[in-house]
Amino acid sequence: MKRLSQKPLSVVILCLSLLMCVGSLTFLGACVHEDGSVGTCHWAAVACSALGGLCALYSLLALLIINKDLSAGLTLAVIPTSILSALLPGHLMPLCLMSSMRCQSLMKPSMVLLGFAIAILAAVQAYLLLTVRKGSR
Amino acid sequence: MDLKAQNISKRFYRKAGESNYFYAVRETDLELPSGALSVLMGRSGSGKTTLLSMLSGLLSPDTGTVTADGRDLYSMDDRKLSAFRAARISVMPQGRAVLDTLSAWENVFLNARIAGVRDESLVPRALELMERFGIPDLKEALPKELSGGELRRVMLCRSLLLSPEVLMCDEPTGDLDDQNTALVLDSLRDYAHQGHTVLLVTHEADAVSYADRLLQMDAGRISTPDPV
Amino acid sequence: MRDLVFRNLRGRPGKTGALVLLVTFLSLTLCGGGLVLSSLRAGLNSLENRLGADVIVMPSKAALKTDLDTLFLQGTIGPYYMNMSTVNKIGRTEGIGRMTTQVFLSSMRASCCSIPIQVIGFDPETDFTVQSWLAQSRQGTLKDGELLVGTKVNVNVGESIKLYNVSCPVAGRLAPTGTGLDTAVYCNLNTIRSLMAAAGALGGYSYINGDPAETISAVYIKAADGVNVDDIVNSINIHVRKVQAVRTRSMVTGVADSLGGVSRTVTVLMVVIWLLIWVILLVAFALLAGERKREFAALRVCGMSRARLSGLVFAEAFCVSAAGAVLGILLSLVLVRSFSSLIEGALGLPFLLPSSGTVAALATVSMLVCLLAGPIASAVSARKLSRVDTGLILREG
């Protein structure tokens, strides 16, 4: 419980990362064409899912590891990973050409919001871990 | 500054809305002269804290008046009374009356801050007070990091910082060891002898030897209002 | 005293955070709901402006298969055509002020086309519906073979779209309308006819009968001044065979009706959620005030007046509200902007983000309401607190 109270944001980061990991392949993901074929947007979704999984792993370890500096390092590692996943759909990997498609209207904004939310939270959590007063008197 | 209470009473209801009440303080007259340490003793529940609250302007009596420097405290509106208290009457209550979000040092300056006093000369005085009461290292500590005795001394420093004309302390030695108790009682007597009005509420037997005036309280009345 | 407010807020990060979050939800509900409502209204306005025509005439088969209420959300009617002789008959109807023709073509999901999309060919000489809109985003005329894309087609100017193996350069991008028109591409009649020929050559458009030059999808009519539009509609429906004339106003009315329903639902939801959160905020302030009774007693003991104590509580509530309001407004802007396509699809109504002036007004109103709501919620507990005799709290030990 003490670990949780020291790293309240890590729990949120973990939840959001899992949401990104699972969501990008399911309810937030790209559509499959009527003929069953998939486009590049599908592969963008898979990549986002993998990066989301990586963020989840980092934040879980950061949560479990007691050493503050190590925990802060893992939290810092979440930042570039989540920003990458925010930039993947549409910017680094092409999506469908029509904005009304699921990949453009749902997946891309979801990944951007989730990615940047995770990055900001991770930055705050790392800052807290690195600057917190070294124990009380 | 002399403090004078005439015929003050305060009653409390045991349960709201019922006629089941009792008098915490009953028709009491009291005068606190300056330059003397008055010690009010009594058992728990005898009405000491209620009397101190009424004398210090924090609790309006049901009957009677409290006058300080010839001014009736409870005829002033809240703004004037608060300003009057901030400038001239200092109270150190029994419980932990500190702000948990401020450091010990900032808590020492709380009175001054509220009274709007921004005097550089207060800094050496605060340092001197903290030094005297043995807590110079605790400036940056937060209240939650302090023991009961340390907190008590922080509150005492705060009460003394502005050199108030009237100082009232409720059980200031409650959590202190013998050595520190003697230190605090000594300081209070010295402060009184510098011409200030000091009221000490306690059930500590040691305090008797420091008293210039001893008051005994029992069931809401002061039974021995004469000097020892 | 000001730094005491900030110290109190910073000293209790969890509780301050929770209160800020509550106000964030308040302002998110208010600003987000307001944005959705005004986007719907802007969408309806844009639909009205974009229509331009009073009457649309289309082949009867198309009218049977198309839900006319949602025609302008879908974009175009299906692959049903009439020939020029029918158009000429329509043109002889009395009371017509202006008339223009359009040809619709759908590209396919196949290797010949880079994207399945609706292509709208208009006649630059007679057009009065598309070109006024095109002029907003592009000067000059459209050359043969060039395309203009709706705002939701993610192809940049200068790039090309392949349609039936014909590579068409994109010459411009259109202003958003919030309707199905945003998901189409536009070209002149020559271009679309060559595209139809290409489609026919590929065998993909087998239902095109006869000469592409003789094939028209829809006729748009603007009534002459003082002419009753219903008379034109009735006259065409009686005298010209195999076509159906429809008043565009009825389409707008249909959209306006469902918009009214959605608006009411959104408004009711907004009010209910808002009140609910506000009551939670009220309770939260009361609980926190109860918890801080001793702290307030300490301030009173140190000579703080009731008025200043109330001021302190208000100032804290004000700071919390300001932070929450700003967060909520930013969040609602980001969310509504990011998911506007999704909202449009889910509601099935034209959805166009309002002008920046409207957005600024909405944000200001949300800010003001939250700046009032927070301190008012704290007023009850502030008042109660400052009434209590400090002596009583001290007596409780």
PDB file of C-alpha atoms in Angstrom, chain A:
ATOM      1  CA  MET A   1       0.000   0.000   0.000  1.00  0.00           C
ATOM      2  CA  LYS A   2       2.888   2.311   0.793  1.00  0.00           C
ATOM      3  CA  ARG A   3       4.277   1.730  -2.674  1.00  0.00           C
ATOM      4  CA  LEU A   4       0.947   2.779  -4.153  1.00  0.00           C
ATOM      5  CA  SER A   5       0.744   5.927  -2.084  1.00  0.00           C
ATOM      6  CA  GLN A   6       4.264   6.916  -3.170  1.00  0.00           C
ATOM      7  CA  LYS A   7       3.613   6.387  -6.868  1.00  0.00           C
ATOM      8  CA  PRO A   8      -0.051   7.196  -7.352  1.00  0.00           C
ATOM      9  CA  LEU A   9       0.493   8.213 -10.977  1.00  0.00           C
ATOM     10  CA  SER A  10       2.235   4.966 -11.903  1.00  0.00           C
ATOM     11  CA  VAL A  11      -1.045   3.165 -11.340  1.00  0.00           C
ATOM     12  CA  VAL A  12      -2.808   5.573 -13.697  1.00  0.00           C
ATOM     13  CA  ILE A  13       0.000   5.224 -16.257  1.00  0.00           C
ATOM     14  CA  LEU A  14      -0.280   1.442 -16.043  1.00  0.00           C
ATOM     15  CA  CYS A  15      -4.057   1.574 -16.595  1.00  0.00           C
ATOM     16  CA  LEU A  16      -3.770   3.949 -19.563  1.00  0.00           C
ATOM     17  CA  SER A  17      -0.981   1.859 -21.106  1.00  0.00           C
ATOM     18  CA  LEU A  18      -3.087  -1.279 -20.810  1.00  0.00           C
ATOM     19  CA  LEU A  19      -5.977   0.634 -22.361  1.00  0.00           C
ATOM     20  CA  MET A  20      -3.724   1.577 -25.264  1.00  0.00           C
ATOM     21  CA  CYS A  21      -2.408  -1.968 -25.581  1.00  0.00           C
ATOM     22  CA  VAL A  22      -5.814  -3.654 -25.590  1.00  0.00           C
ATOM     23  CA  GLY A  23      -7.903  -0.830 -27.059  1.00  0.00           C
ATOM     24  CA  SER A  24      -5.826  -0.320 -30.199  1.00  0.00           C
ATOM     25  CA  LEU A  25      -6.591  -3.880 -31.251  1.00  0.00           C
ATOM     26  CA  THR A  26     -10.250  -3.869 -30.167  1.00  0.00           C
ATOM     27  CA  PHE A  27     -12.685  -1.051 -29.492  1.00  0.00           C
ATOM     28  CA  LEU A  28     -10.292   1.754 -30.416  1.00  0.00           C
ATOM     29  CA  GLY A  29      -8.713  -0.022 -33.353  1.00  0.00           C
ATOM     30  CA  ALA A  30      -8.908   0.205 -37.128  1.00  0.00           C
ATOM     31  CA  CYS A  31     -11.619  -1.540 -39.094  1.00  0.00           C
ATOM     32  CA  VAL A  32     -11.258  -4.645 -41.218  1.00  0.00           C
ATOM     33  CA  HIS A  33     -12.523  -4.200 -44.781  1.00  0.00           C
ATOM     34  CA  GLU A  34     -15.648  -6.002 -45.900  1.00  0.00           C
ATOM     35  CA  ASP A  35     -13.589  -8.461 -47.892  1.00  0.00           C
ATOM     36  CA  GLY A  36     -11.542  -9.310 -44.807  1.00  0.00           C
ATOM     37  CA  SER A  37      -8.406  -7.539 -45.984  1.00  0.00           C
ATOM     38  CA  VAL A  38      -6.531  -5.102 -43.764  1.00  0.00           C
ATOM     39  CA  GLY A  39      -4.776  -1.833 -44.556  1.00  0.00           C
ATOM     40  CA  THR A  40      -1.716  -0.075 -43.160  1.00  0.00           C
ATOM     41  CA  CYS A  41      -3.955   1.326 -40.462  1.00  0.00           C
ATOM     42  CA  HIS A  42      -4.275  -2.182 -39.054  1.00  0.00           C
ATOM     43  CA  TRP A  43      -0.507  -2.484 -38.774  1.00  0.00           C
ATOM     44  CA  ALA A  44      -0.356   0.942 -37.152  1.00  0.00           C
ATOM     45  CA  ALA A  45      -2.829  -0.372 -34.577  1.00  0.00           C
ATOM     46  CA  VAL A  46      -0.675  -3.445 -33.948  1.00  0.00           C
ATOM     47  CA  ALA A  47       2.380  -1.231 -33.472  1.00  0.00           C
ATOM     48  CA  CYS A  48       0.476   1.003 -31.043  1.00  0.00           C
ATOM     49  CA  SER A  49      -0.626  -2.053 -29.117  1.00  0.00           C
ATOM     50  CA  ALA A  50       2.944  -3.268 -28.815  1.00  0.00           C
ATOM     51  CA  LEU A  51       4.174   0.137 -27.638  1.00  0.00           C
ATOM     52  CA  GLY A  52       1.269   0.332 -25.186  1.00  0.00           C
ATOM     53  CA  GLY A  53       2.303  -3.067 -23.836  1.00  0.00           C
ATOM     54  CA  LEU A  54       5.862  -1.829 -23.442  1.00  0.00           C
ATOM     55  CA  CYS A  55       4.664   1.250 -21.511  1.00  0.00           C
ATOM     56  CA  ALA A  56       2.557  -1.018 -19.296  1.00  0.00           C
ATOM     57  CA  LEU A  57       5.577  -3.223 -18.596  1.00  0.00           C
ATOM     58  CA  TYR A  58       7.787  -0.234 -17.734  1.00  0.00           C
ATOM     59  CA  SER A  59       5.198   1.276 -15.416  1.00  0.00           C
ATOM     60  CA  LEU A  60       4.486  -2.058 -13.721  1.00  0.00           C
ATOM     61  CA  LEU A  61       8.200  -2.502 -13.022  1.00  0.00           C
ATOM     62  CA  ALA A  62       8.446   1.107 -11.851  1.00  0.00           C
ATOM     63  CA  LEU A  63       5.600   0.347  -9.468  1.00  0.00           C
ATOM     64  CA  LEU A  64       7.157  -2.819  -8.091  1.00  0.00           C
ATOM     65  CA  ILE A  65      10.779  -1.690  -7.804  1.00  0.00           C
ATOM     66  CA  ILE A  66      11.507  -0.015  -4.488  1.00  0.00           C
ATOM     67  CA  ASN A  67      14.716   1.775  -5.512  1.00  0.00           C
ATOM     68  CA  LYS A  68      13.568   5.300  -6.278  1.00  0.00           C
ATOM     69  CA  ASP A  69      16.178   6.133  -8.912  1.00  0.00           C
ATOM     70  CA  LEU A  70      15.566   2.918 -10.830  1.00  0.00           C
ATOM     71  CA  SER A  71      11.849   3.463 -10.618  1.00  0.00           C
ATOM     72  CA  ALA A  72      12.267   7.025 -11.912  1.00  0.00           C
ATOM     73  CA  GLY A  73      14.410   5.747 -14.787  1.00  0.00           C
ATOM     74  CA  LEU A  74      11.759   3.265 -15.846  1.00  0.00           C
ATOM     75  CA  THR A  75       9.118   5.983 -15.601  1.00  0.00           C
ATOM     76  CA  LEU A  76      11.264   8.227 -17.809  1.00  0.00           C
ATOM     77  CA  ALA A  77      11.540   5.419 -20.359  1.00  0.00           C
ATOM     78  CA  VAL A  78       7.749   5.472 -20.672  1.00  0.00           C
ATOM     79  CA  ILE A  79       7.840   9.041 -22.060  1.00  0.00           C
ATOM     80  CA  PRO A  80       9.482   8.507 -25.500  1.00  0.00           C
ATOM     81  CA  THR A  81       7.663   5.211 -25.949  1.00  0.00           C
ATOM     82  CA  SER A  82       4.236   6.733 -25.396  1.00  0.00           C
ATOM     83  CA  ILE A  83       5.030   9.781 -27.568  1.00  0.00           C
ATOM     84  CA  LEU A  84       6.092   7.394 -30.328  1.00  0.00           C
ATOM     85  CA  SER A  85       2.800   5.564 -30.076  1.00  0.00           C
ATOM     86  CA  ALA A  86       0.954   8.898 -30.260  1.00  0.00           C
ATOM     87  CA  LEU A  87       2.794   9.852 -33.440  1.00  0.00           C
ATOM     88  CA  LEU A  88       2.522   6.455 -35.143  1.00  0.00           C
ATOM     89  CA  PRO A  89      -0.989   6.512 -36.598  1.00  0.00           C
ATOM     90  CA  GLY A  90      -1.242   9.061 -39.381  1.00  0.00           C
ATOM     91  CA  HIS A  91       2.122  10.722 -38.832  1.00  0.00           C
ATOM     92  CA  LEU A  92       4.692   7.951 -39.008  1.00  0.00           C
ATOM     93  CA  MET A  93       2.425   5.318 -40.563  1.00  0.00           C
ATOM     94  CA  PRO A  94      -0.278   6.138 -43.128  1.00  0.00           C
ATOM     95  CA  LEU A  95      -3.931   5.504 -42.339  1.00  0.00           C
ATOM     96  CA  CYS A  96      -7.021   5.409 -44.553  1.00  0.00           C
ATOM     97  CA  LEU A  97      -7.472   8.477 -46.740  1.00  0.00           C
ATOM     98  CA  MET A  98     -10.929   9.326 -45.392  1.00  0.00           C
ATOM     99  CA  SER A  99     -11.331  11.158 -42.089  1.00  0.00           C
ATOM    100  CA  SER A 100     -14.643   9.457 -41.469  1.00  0.00           C
ATOM    101  CA  MET A 101     -12.994   6.030 -41.264  1.00  0.00           C
ATOM    102  CA  ARG A 102     -12.523   4.488 -37.816  1.00  0.00           C
ATOM    103  CA  CYS A 103      -8.743   4.675 -37.954  1.00  0.00           C
ATOM    104  CA  GLN A 104      -8.907   8.435 -38.577  1.00  0.00           C
ATOM    105  CA  SER A 105     -11.913   9.352 -36.447  1.00  0.00           C
ATOM    106  CA  LEU A 106     -11.319   7.058 -33.466  1.00  0.00           C
ATOM    107  CA  MET A 107      -7.959   5.339 -33.404  1.00  0.00           C
ATOM    108  CA  LYS A 108      -5.717   8.290 -34.290  1.00  0.00           C
ATOM    109  CA  PRO A 109      -7.164  10.805 -31.776  1.00  0.00           C
ATOM    110  CA  SER A 110      -7.388   8.112 -29.079  1.00  0.00           C
ATOM    111  CA  MET A 111      -3.742   7.185 -29.510  1.00  0.00           C
ATOM    112  CA  VAL A 112      -2.670  10.841 -29.565  1.00  0.00           C
ATOM    113  CA  LEU A 113      -4.608  11.628 -26.375  1.00  0.00           C
ATOM    114  CA  LEU A 114      -3.569   8.441 -24.575  1.00  0.00           C
ATOM    115  CA  GLY A 115       0.051   8.774 -25.690  1.00  0.00           C
ATOM    116  CA  PHE A 116       0.442  12.356 -24.569  1.00  0.00           C
ATOM    117  CA  ALA A 117      -1.539  11.807 -21.355  1.00  0.00           C
ATOM    118  CA  ILE A 118       0.791   8.918 -20.464  1.00  0.00           C
ATOM    119  CA  ALA A 119       3.858  11.008 -21.352  1.00  0.00           C
ATOM    120  CA  ILE A 120       2.742  13.957 -19.187  1.00  0.00           C
ATOM    121  CA  LEU A 121       1.826  11.743 -16.241  1.00  0.00           C
ATOM    122  CA  ALA A 122       5.119   9.880 -16.519  1.00  0.00           C
ATOM    123  CA  ALA A 123       7.030  13.169 -16.559  1.00  0.00           C
ATOM    124  CA  VAL A 124       5.216  14.351 -13.428  1.00  0.00           C
ATOM    125  CA  GLN A 125       5.729  11.011 -11.674  1.00  0.00           C
ATOM    126  CA  ALA A 126       9.425  10.943 -12.532  1.00  0.00           C
ATOM    127  CA  TYR A 127       9.800  14.513 -11.290  1.00  0.00           C
ATOM    128  CA  LEU A 128       8.089  13.604  -8.020  1.00  0.00           C
ATOM    129  CA  LEU A 129      10.297  10.554  -7.592  1.00  0.00           C
ATOM    130  CA  LEU A 130      13.495  12.497  -8.261  1.00  0.00           C
ATOM    131  CA  THR A 131      12.725  15.560  -6.140  1.00  0.00           C
ATOM    132  CA  VAL A 132      10.823  14.105  -3.197  1.00  0.00           C
ATOM    133  CA  ARG A 133      12.334  14.970   0.187  1.00  0.00           C
ATOM    134  CA  LYS A 134      14.772  12.311   1.250  1.00  0.00           C
ATOM    135  CA  GLY A 135      12.764  10.886   4.123  1.00  0.00           C
ATOM    136  CA  SER A 136      11.429  12.775   7.065  1.00  0.00           C
ATOM    137  CA  ARG A 137      13.436  13.741  10.091  1.00  0.00           C
TER     138      ARG A 137
END
